[in-house]
């Protein structure tokens, strides 16, 4: 497929339509200190071959009926939802103690509990940080299903600078799986790119470090190049594409952030709220269907929560907790944790986690129909006796169903 490359000056939205990227020095410091912490409450990715994870564009219609929120969620009592009210209250108390601004708990598409603190309410937006990555994965899946791109094809079909280089064979799926082999070190990825006026061009211009599909790295810059892929493939700015094909159909109140030249920031900076983040988790829990509309194909959703051989705790820009060999995000000293077994003990193996810095999370439990979302400051308040409050919230959510 032939693609034309537009100069940085013509990419993205007109300046007067942008929501400017907001990043304070304190946030940069938090990124440096907490990058490795993304593994348990934040972000991590698993990579795999295109043969194992590629998905067809055709998707049959949904065959089962489920409850979906309209403009607002239907509220039910814990007893009506077969949820243990004592565990629910324990979750709320822990979330409050951890400095959360909101906690939303749903089951089977109905609202079981909702709490807000620090003068916030259901409409209060907050930076999602790297939870943005999972939204980016959804947009790529929608474009794949619509036949605008195929995730098994080379990204260089859309990023012409990579043609004839060592990056020519990097696939879109490699970018989704964080095994693209594109250059990474902490300073380049978290400091230099974050401060670049044109993040997309900065990311495109980095070198190829490893052959694609051989090394897993939590690579913000590689993910940012999906801005160019999506815009060239769809003819739309990804932020506008999201409003039309994802946020609108699901009722999410969310908005992309943009860099100085109008590129949508694909790896962080979407602004949203707890209820909308729960909607995204519920969309994934229901295999991409939303009230009779197949927003994302079930095949793509299934592939996105399937770990690949290089990392059992990551799919397509979404965190998992599957047994196997797991790899964590790189630290400021360019080291990273890895091991074998369950990445996070005490948390169910079947969960998927949309996750960002500081515990911005939406966690889905396919076996029980539970989805909860939590948001708060960039660093959760330590709770005595609880090593990681966000991980403990995940454990408690598994205990919510009565009879478990």
Protein backbone atom coordinates (compact mmCIF):
# COMPACT_ATOMS: atom_id res chain seq x y z
CA UNK A 1 0.00 0.00 0.00
CA UNK A 2 1.41 3.36 -0.96
CA UNK A 3 1.28 6.11 1.63
CA UNK A 4 2.30 9.73 1.40
CA UNK A 5 4.10 11.46 4.25
CA UNK A 6 3.00 14.90 5.29
CA UNK A 7 5.40 17.33 6.84
CA UNK A 8 5.14 17.99 10.60
CA UNK A 9 3.64 21.39 9.86
CA UNK A 10 0.56 19.86 8.23
CA UNK A 11 0.01 17.04 10.69
CA UNK A 12 -2.71 17.18 13.33
CA UNK A 13 -5.32 19.73 14.27
CA UNK A 14 -5.33 23.46 13.65
CA UNK A 15 -3.74 25.21 16.60
CA UNK A 16 -6.96 26.84 17.79
CA UNK A 17 -8.62 23.42 18.19
CA UNK A 18 -5.92 21.85 20.32
CA UNK A 19 -5.99 21.00 23.98
CA UNK A 20 -2.37 21.78 24.82
CA UNK A 21 -0.24 19.08 26.37
CA UNK A 22 0.15 19.89 30.04
CA UNK A 23 3.21 18.54 31.79
CA UNK A 24 4.78 20.16 34.82
CA UNK A 25 8.32 19.60 36.09
CA UNK A 26 6.85 17.72 39.06
CA UNK A 27 5.15 15.32 36.70
CA UNK A 28 8.43 14.71 34.85
CA UNK A 29 10.03 13.92 38.19
CA UNK A 30 7.21 11.53 39.01
CA UNK A 31 7.66 9.82 35.65
CA UNK A 32 11.32 9.29 36.43
CA UNK A 33 10.65 7.91 39.91
CA UNK A 34 7.63 5.78 39.06
CA UNK A 35 8.29 4.36 35.62
CA UNK A 36 9.21 0.98 37.03
CA UNK A 37 6.17 1.05 39.34
CA UNK A 38 3.96 0.88 36.27
CA UNK A 39 4.30 -2.89 36.39
CA UNK A 40 1.95 -3.46 39.34
CA UNK A 41 -0.35 -0.45 39.26
CA UNK A 42 0.58 1.00 35.92
CA UNK A 43 1.60 -0.31 32.54
CA UNK A 44 3.28 -3.38 31.02
CA UNK A 45 3.12 -5.11 27.63
CA UNK A 46 3.46 -8.59 26.08
CA UNK A 47 4.60 -9.22 22.60
CA UNK A 48 3.88 -11.91 20.11
CA UNK A 49 4.07 -12.98 16.52
CA UNK A 50 1.62 -11.76 13.93
CA UNK A 51 0.64 -15.34 13.17
CA UNK A 52 -0.52 -15.87 16.74
CA UNK A 53 -2.30 -12.60 17.36
CA UNK A 54 -3.51 -11.18 14.06
CA UNK A 55 -7.25 -10.72 13.66
CA UNK A 56 -9.59 -10.71 10.68
CA UNK A 57 -11.46 -7.58 9.68
CA UNK A 58 -14.84 -9.33 9.37
CA UNK A 59 -16.79 -9.64 12.60
CA UNK A 60 -20.19 -11.31 13.06
CA UNK A 61 -22.82 -9.53 15.09
CA UNK A 62 -23.20 -10.09 18.82
CA UNK A 63 -25.44 -12.98 19.83
CA UNK A 64 -26.10 -12.33 23.53
CA UNK A 65 -28.00 -9.56 25.30
CA UNK A 66 -26.29 -7.55 28.00
CA UNK A 67 -27.10 -4.42 29.99
CA UNK A 68 -25.29 -1.25 28.90
CA UNK A 69 -25.29 2.23 30.41
CA UNK A 70 -26.99 4.96 28.43
CA UNK A 71 -26.28 8.59 29.24
CA UNK A 72 -26.00 7.45 32.86
CA UNK A 73 -25.37 4.12 34.55
CA UNK A 74 -28.26 2.15 36.06
CA UNK A 75 -27.65 2.02 39.82
CA UNK A 76 -28.28 -1.18 41.77
CA UNK A 77 -27.68 -2.16 45.37
CA UNK A 78 -24.90 -4.57 46.26
CA UNK A 79 -27.55 -7.15 47.15
CA UNK A 80 -29.22 -6.79 43.74
CA UNK A 81 -25.84 -7.28 42.07
CA UNK A 82 -24.88 -10.24 44.29
CA UNK A 83 -21.94 -8.25 45.58
CA UNK A 84 -20.65 -8.40 49.15
CA UNK A 85 -21.36 -4.96 50.67
CA UNK A 86 -18.64 -5.37 53.29
CA UNK A 87 -15.96 -5.95 50.64
CA UNK A 88 -17.33 -3.04 48.64
CA UNK A 89 -17.03 -0.78 51.67
CA UNK A 90 -13.50 -2.03 52.28
CA UNK A 91 -12.57 -1.05 48.73
CA UNK A 92 -14.00 2.43 49.27
CA UNK A 93 -12.15 2.93 52.55
CA UNK A 94 -8.86 1.77 51.01
CA UNK A 95 -9.32 4.00 47.97
CA UNK A 96 -9.98 7.00 50.19
CA UNK A 97 -6.98 6.25 52.41
CA UNK A 98 -4.79 6.00 49.29
CA UNK A 99 -5.67 9.54 48.24
CA UNK A 100 -7.98 8.56 45.40
CA UNK A 101 -10.26 11.15 43.85
CA UNK A 102 -12.79 8.57 42.65
CA UNK A 103 -13.75 4.90 42.71
CA UNK A 104 -16.42 3.34 40.50
CA UNK A 105 -17.48 -0.31 40.82
CA UNK A 106 -19.80 -1.97 38.30
CA UNK A 107 -21.11 -5.47 37.68
CA UNK A 108 -22.65 -6.68 34.43
CA UNK A 109 -23.02 -3.13 33.17
CA UNK A 110 -24.72 -1.69 36.27
CA UNK A 111 -23.31 0.70 38.85
CA UNK A 112 -22.85 -0.95 42.26
CA UNK A 113 -20.87 1.76 44.06
CA UNK A 114 -19.41 5.18 43.33
CA UNK A 115 -17.32 7.50 45.53
CA UNK A 116 -15.69 10.90 44.98
CA UNK A 117 -13.25 12.80 47.18
CA UNK A 118 -11.31 16.09 47.20
CA UNK A 119 -14.13 18.21 45.75
CA UNK A 120 -14.51 16.06 42.61
CA UNK A 121 -17.62 14.56 41.06
CA UNK A 122 -18.55 12.24 38.19
CA UNK A 123 -17.69 14.86 35.57
CA UNK A 124 -14.28 15.87 36.96
CA UNK A 125 -11.59 15.07 34.35
CA UNK A 126 -8.13 13.81 35.19
CA UNK A 127 -5.04 12.89 33.18
CA UNK A 128 -5.10 9.14 32.42
CA UNK A 129 -1.35 8.98 31.81
CA UNK A 130 -0.51 5.63 30.19
CA UNK A 131 -4.07 4.33 30.30
CA UNK A 132 -4.10 6.35 27.07
CA UNK A 133 -2.13 3.50 25.47
CA UNK A 134 -5.06 1.08 25.71
CA UNK A 135 -7.30 3.66 24.04
CA UNK A 136 -4.71 3.90 21.26
CA UNK A 137 -4.85 0.11 20.88
CA UNK A 138 -8.62 0.30 20.55
CA UNK A 139 -8.34 2.89 17.77
CA UNK A 140 -5.90 0.69 15.86
CA UNK A 141 -8.31 -2.22 16.27
CA UNK A 142 -11.21 -0.17 14.94
CA UNK A 143 -9.15 0.90 11.93
CA UNK A 144 -8.15 -2.74 11.37
CA UNK A 145 -11.78 -3.89 11.52
CA UNK A 146 -12.84 -1.15 9.11
CA UNK A 147 -10.21 -2.29 6.61
CA UNK A 148 -8.28 0.98 6.81
CA UNK A 149 -5.14 -0.87 7.86
CA UNK A 150 -4.03 -4.40 8.71
CA UNK A 151 -2.01 -4.85 11.88
CA UNK A 152 0.15 -7.53 10.23
CA UNK A 153 1.45 -5.10 7.59
CA UNK A 154 4.64 -3.05 7.96
CA UNK A 155 4.26 0.30 9.67
CA UNK A 156 6.59 1.60 6.96
CA UNK A 157 3.63 1.46 4.57
CA UNK A 158 2.54 4.61 6.43
CA UNK A 159 5.85 5.86 7.88
CA UNK A 160 7.80 6.47 4.71
CA UNK A 161 10.99 7.47 6.57
CA UNK A 162 11.37 3.83 7.62
CA UNK A 163 11.33 2.45 4.09
CA UNK A 164 14.72 1.07 3.09
CA UNK A 165 15.96 1.14 6.73
CA UNK A 166 16.29 -1.44 9.51
CA UNK A 167 12.77 -0.40 10.62
CA UNK A 168 11.16 -1.32 7.31
CA UNK A 169 9.84 -4.67 8.58
CA UNK A 170 8.45 -3.42 11.90
CA UNK A 171 4.74 -4.28 11.80
CA UNK A 172 1.87 -2.36 13.33
CA UNK A 173 1.41 -5.38 15.58
CA UNK A 174 5.00 -5.01 16.80
CA UNK A 175 4.20 -1.43 17.83
CA UNK A 176 1.07 -2.60 19.67
CA UNK A 177 3.00 -5.39 21.38
CA UNK A 178 6.03 -3.30 22.42
CA UNK A 179 8.44 -5.65 20.65
CA UNK A 180 9.17 -3.32 17.75
CA UNK A 181 12.88 -3.12 18.61
CA UNK A 182 12.80 0.65 18.16
CA UNK A 183 15.39 2.62 20.14
CA UNK A 184 14.78 3.05 23.86
CA UNK A 185 16.56 4.51 26.82
CA UNK A 186 14.96 6.26 29.76
CA UNK A 187 16.20 9.79 29.07
CA UNK A 188 15.23 9.65 25.40
CA UNK A 189 11.81 8.13 26.08
CA UNK A 190 10.65 10.00 29.17
CA UNK A 191 12.48 13.33 28.99
CA UNK A 192 13.53 14.23 25.46
CA UNK A 193 10.45 12.98 23.64
CA UNK A 194 8.05 14.34 26.26
CA UNK A 195 9.56 17.79 25.73
CA UNK A 196 9.72 17.61 21.93
CA UNK A 197 7.48 20.08 20.09
CA UNK A 198 6.77 17.42 17.45
CA UNK A 199 6.62 14.15 19.36
CA UNK A 200 5.62 12.08 16.36
CA UNK A 201 8.55 13.19 14.20
CA UNK A 202 10.94 12.80 17.15
CA UNK A 203 9.75 9.21 17.62
CA UNK A 204 9.90 8.40 13.91
CA UNK A 205 13.47 9.69 13.66
CA UNK A 206 14.88 7.38 16.36
CA UNK A 207 16.97 4.40 15.28
CA UNK A 208 16.20 0.70 15.23
CA UNK A 209 17.87 -0.93 18.24
CA UNK A 210 16.90 -4.63 17.89
CA UNK A 211 15.34 -6.77 15.17
CA UNK A 212 11.52 -6.55 15.44
CA UNK A 213 9.90 -9.26 17.54
CA UNK A 214 12.99 -10.13 19.56
CA UNK A 215 13.03 -7.76 22.58
CA UNK A 216 10.22 -6.40 24.75
CA UNK A 217 10.50 -2.80 25.91
CA UNK A 218 7.91 -0.43 27.35
CA UNK A 219 8.54 2.08 24.58
CA UNK A 220 6.56 5.33 24.60
CA UNK A 221 8.25 6.63 21.46
CA UNK A 222 7.40 3.52 19.45
CA UNK A 223 3.77 3.86 20.51
CA UNK A 224 3.74 7.53 19.51
CA UNK A 225 4.52 6.54 15.91
CA UNK A 226 1.02 5.03 15.76
CA UNK A 227 -0.16 8.63 15.42
CA UNK A 228 1.36 8.72 11.94
CA UNK A 229 0.09 5.23 11.09
CA UNK A 230 -3.48 6.04 12.08
CA UNK A 231 -3.60 9.46 10.47
CA UNK A 232 -2.19 8.20 7.17
CA UNK A 233 -4.42 5.09 7.19
CA UNK A 234 -7.69 6.79 8.17
CA UNK A 235 -7.21 10.33 6.87
CA UNK A 236 -8.25 11.64 10.31
CA UNK A 237 -6.46 12.98 13.35
CA UNK A 238 -6.58 10.12 15.93
CA UNK A 239 -8.28 12.36 18.50
CA UNK A 240 -11.12 13.10 16.10
CA UNK A 241 -11.21 9.45 15.02
CA UNK A 242 -11.63 8.48 18.69
CA UNK A 243 -14.56 10.85 19.13
CA UNK A 244 -16.36 9.42 16.10
CA UNK A 245 -15.68 5.72 16.48
CA UNK A 246 -14.93 5.07 20.17
CA UNK A 247 -15.88 7.81 22.61
CA UNK A 248 -19.13 8.69 20.87
CA UNK A 249 -20.55 5.14 20.54
CA UNK A 250 -19.69 4.23 24.14
CA UNK A 251 -20.64 7.54 25.76
CA UNK A 252 -17.13 8.15 27.07
CA UNK A 253 -16.37 11.70 28.16
CA UNK A 254 -12.74 11.77 27.06
CA UNK A 255 -10.37 13.93 25.03
CA UNK A 256 -6.92 13.44 23.58
CA UNK A 257 -4.08 15.82 24.34
CA UNK A 258 -1.89 17.27 21.56
CA UNK A 259 1.71 18.31 21.23
CA UNK A 260 2.85 21.77 20.10
CA UNK A 261 2.31 21.04 16.39
CA UNK A 262 -1.06 19.32 16.78
CA UNK A 263 -0.16 15.62 16.91
CA UNK A 264 -2.39 13.49 19.12
CA UNK A 265 -0.31 12.14 21.99
CA UNK A 266 -0.78 8.37 21.80
CA UNK A 267 1.07 7.15 24.89
CA UNK A 268 -0.40 9.44 27.56
CA UNK A 269 -2.43 12.65 28.08
CA UNK A 270 -6.00 11.55 27.35
CA UNK A 271 -8.22 13.32 29.88
CA UNK A 272 -11.29 11.50 31.23
CA UNK A 273 -13.09 10.46 34.43
CA UNK A 274 -13.84 7.36 36.49
CA UNK A 275 -17.21 6.56 34.91
CA UNK A 276 -15.83 6.86 31.38
CA UNK A 277 -12.81 4.74 32.24
CA UNK A 278 -15.22 2.09 33.53
CA UNK A 279 -17.08 2.28 30.21
CA UNK A 280 -13.88 1.44 28.39
CA UNK A 281 -13.26 -1.52 30.68
CA UNK A 282 -16.82 -2.72 30.13
CA UNK A 283 -16.43 -2.45 26.35
CA UNK A 284 -13.44 -4.81 26.59
CA UNK A 285 -15.29 -7.07 29.04
CA UNK A 286 -18.07 -7.43 26.46
CA UNK A 287 -15.64 -8.33 23.66
CA UNK A 288 -15.93 -4.97 21.92
CA UNK A 289 -19.73 -4.82 21.73
CA UNK A 290 -21.69 -1.82 22.97
CA UNK A 291 -25.46 -2.07 23.12
CA UNK A 292 -25.81 -4.01 19.85
CA UNK A 293 -22.97 -2.27 18.02
CA UNK A 294 -19.65 -4.06 17.50
CA UNK A 295 -17.35 -1.11 18.21
CA UNK A 296 -14.25 -3.32 18.07
CA UNK A 297 -14.25 -6.89 16.78
CA UNK A 298 -14.27 -9.67 19.36
CA UNK A 299 -11.30 -11.24 17.57
CA UNK A 300 -9.24 -8.11 18.07
CA UNK A 301 -10.26 -7.80 21.73
CA UNK A 302 -9.33 -11.44 22.32
CA UNK A 303 -5.95 -10.92 20.65
CA UNK A 304 -5.37 -7.79 22.72
CA UNK A 305 -5.65 -9.74 26.00
CA UNK A 306 -3.58 -12.69 24.79
CA UNK A 307 0.01 -12.65 26.06
CA UNK A 308 2.83 -13.42 23.68
CA UNK A 309 6.00 -15.40 24.38
CA UNK A 310 8.17 -12.44 25.42
CA UNK A 311 5.87 -11.07 28.14
CA UNK A 312 3.05 -12.84 29.94
CA UNK A 313 1.75 -9.61 31.46
CA UNK A 314 1.09 -7.62 28.29
CA UNK A 315 -1.08 -7.86 25.19
CA UNK A 316 -1.86 -4.99 22.82
CA UNK A 317 -1.02 -1.98 25.04
CA UNK A 318 -2.96 -3.51 27.91
CA UNK A 319 -1.69 -5.20 31.09
CA UNK A 320 -2.45 -8.79 31.99
CA UNK A 321 -1.63 -11.16 34.87
CA UNK A 322 -1.07 -14.44 33.06
CA UNK A 323 1.47 -17.05 34.19
CA UNK A 324 4.67 -17.29 32.18
CA UNK A 325 7.75 -15.17 31.58
CA UNK A 326 7.00 -11.56 32.41
CA UNK A 327 8.94 -8.34 31.78
CA UNK A 328 8.51 -4.95 33.42
CA UNK A 329 8.95 -1.37 32.31
CA UNK A 330 12.44 0.10 32.17
CA UNK A 331 13.70 2.17 35.08
CA UNK A 332 15.63 5.42 35.07
CA UNK A 333 18.89 3.44 35.24
CA UNK A 334 17.78 1.52 32.10
CA UNK A 335 17.29 -1.74 34.01
CA UNK A 336 14.00 -3.64 34.31
CA UNK A 337 12.54 -6.52 36.29
CA UNK A 338 11.60 -9.82 34.73
CA UNK A 339 10.77 -13.26 36.02
CA UNK A 340 8.67 -16.37 35.69
CA UNK A 341 5.30 -17.22 37.20
CA UNK A 342 2.37 -14.92 38.02
CA UNK A 343 3.41 -11.26 37.67
CA UNK A 344 1.21 -10.11 40.56
CA UNK A 345 0.43 -12.66 43.27
CA UNK A 346 -3.00 -12.55 44.88
CA UNK A 347 -4.68 -11.05 41.80
CA UNK A 348 -6.74 -13.26 39.45
CA UNK A 349 -5.06 -14.55 36.34
CA UNK A 350 -7.97 -13.62 34.07
CA UNK A 351 -7.97 -9.87 34.66
CA UNK A 352 -7.06 -7.19 32.16
CA UNK A 353 -5.92 -3.78 33.31
CA UNK A 354 -6.04 -0.43 31.57
CA UNK A 355 -3.42 1.34 33.61
CA UNK A 356 -1.52 4.60 33.98
CA UNK A 357 1.00 6.26 36.22
CA UNK A 358 -0.15 6.76 39.80
CA UNK A 359 -2.90 4.15 39.70
CA UNK A 360 -5.24 5.46 37.01
CA UNK A 361 -6.88 2.09 36.33
CA UNK A 362 -9.85 0.27 34.89
CA UNK A 363 -9.71 -3.42 35.73
CA UNK A 364 -11.99 -6.04 34.18
CA UNK A 365 -12.82 -9.48 35.58
CA UNK A 366 -14.28 -11.60 32.75
CA UNK A 367 -15.29 -14.47 35.04
CA UNK A 368 -17.42 -12.31 37.34
CA UNK A 369 -18.53 -9.32 35.24
CA UNK A 370 -16.84 -6.87 37.61
CA UNK A 371 -15.22 -3.70 36.29
CA UNK A 372 -13.82 -1.09 38.64
CA UNK A 373 -12.01 2.15 37.93
CA UNK A 374 -9.92 4.27 40.25
CA UNK A 375 -8.20 7.61 39.68
CA UNK A 376 -6.11 9.90 41.81
CA UNK A 377 -2.91 11.92 42.15
CA UNK A 378 0.28 10.86 40.41
CA UNK A 379 1.45 8.96 43.49
CA UNK A 380 -1.06 7.03 45.64
CA UNK A 381 -0.78 7.78 49.35
CA UNK A 382 0.94 4.91 51.21
CA UNK A 383 -1.46 2.93 53.42
CA UNK A 384 -0.04 1.25 56.54
CA UNK A 385 0.10 -2.51 56.10
CA UNK A 386 -0.74 -2.32 52.37
CA UNK A 387 2.33 -2.51 50.08
CA UNK A 388 0.43 -1.28 47.01
CA UNK A 389 -3.14 0.05 47.42
CA UNK A 390 -3.98 -0.37 43.71
CA UNK A 391 -2.95 -4.02 43.75
CA UNK A 392 -4.97 -4.54 46.93
CA UNK A 393 -8.02 -2.98 45.26
CA UNK A 394 -7.63 -5.54 42.47
CA UNK A 395 -7.49 -8.37 45.02
CA UNK A 396 -10.57 -7.10 46.86
CA UNK A 397 -12.54 -6.73 43.64
CA UNK A 398 -12.05 -10.45 43.06
CA UNK A 399 -13.78 -11.08 46.39
CA UNK A 400 -16.85 -8.96 45.60
CA UNK A 401 -19.15 -11.64 44.11
CA UNK A 402 -21.23 -13.30 46.82
CA UNK A 403 -20.39 -16.99 47.16
CA UNK A 404 -16.80 -16.68 45.92
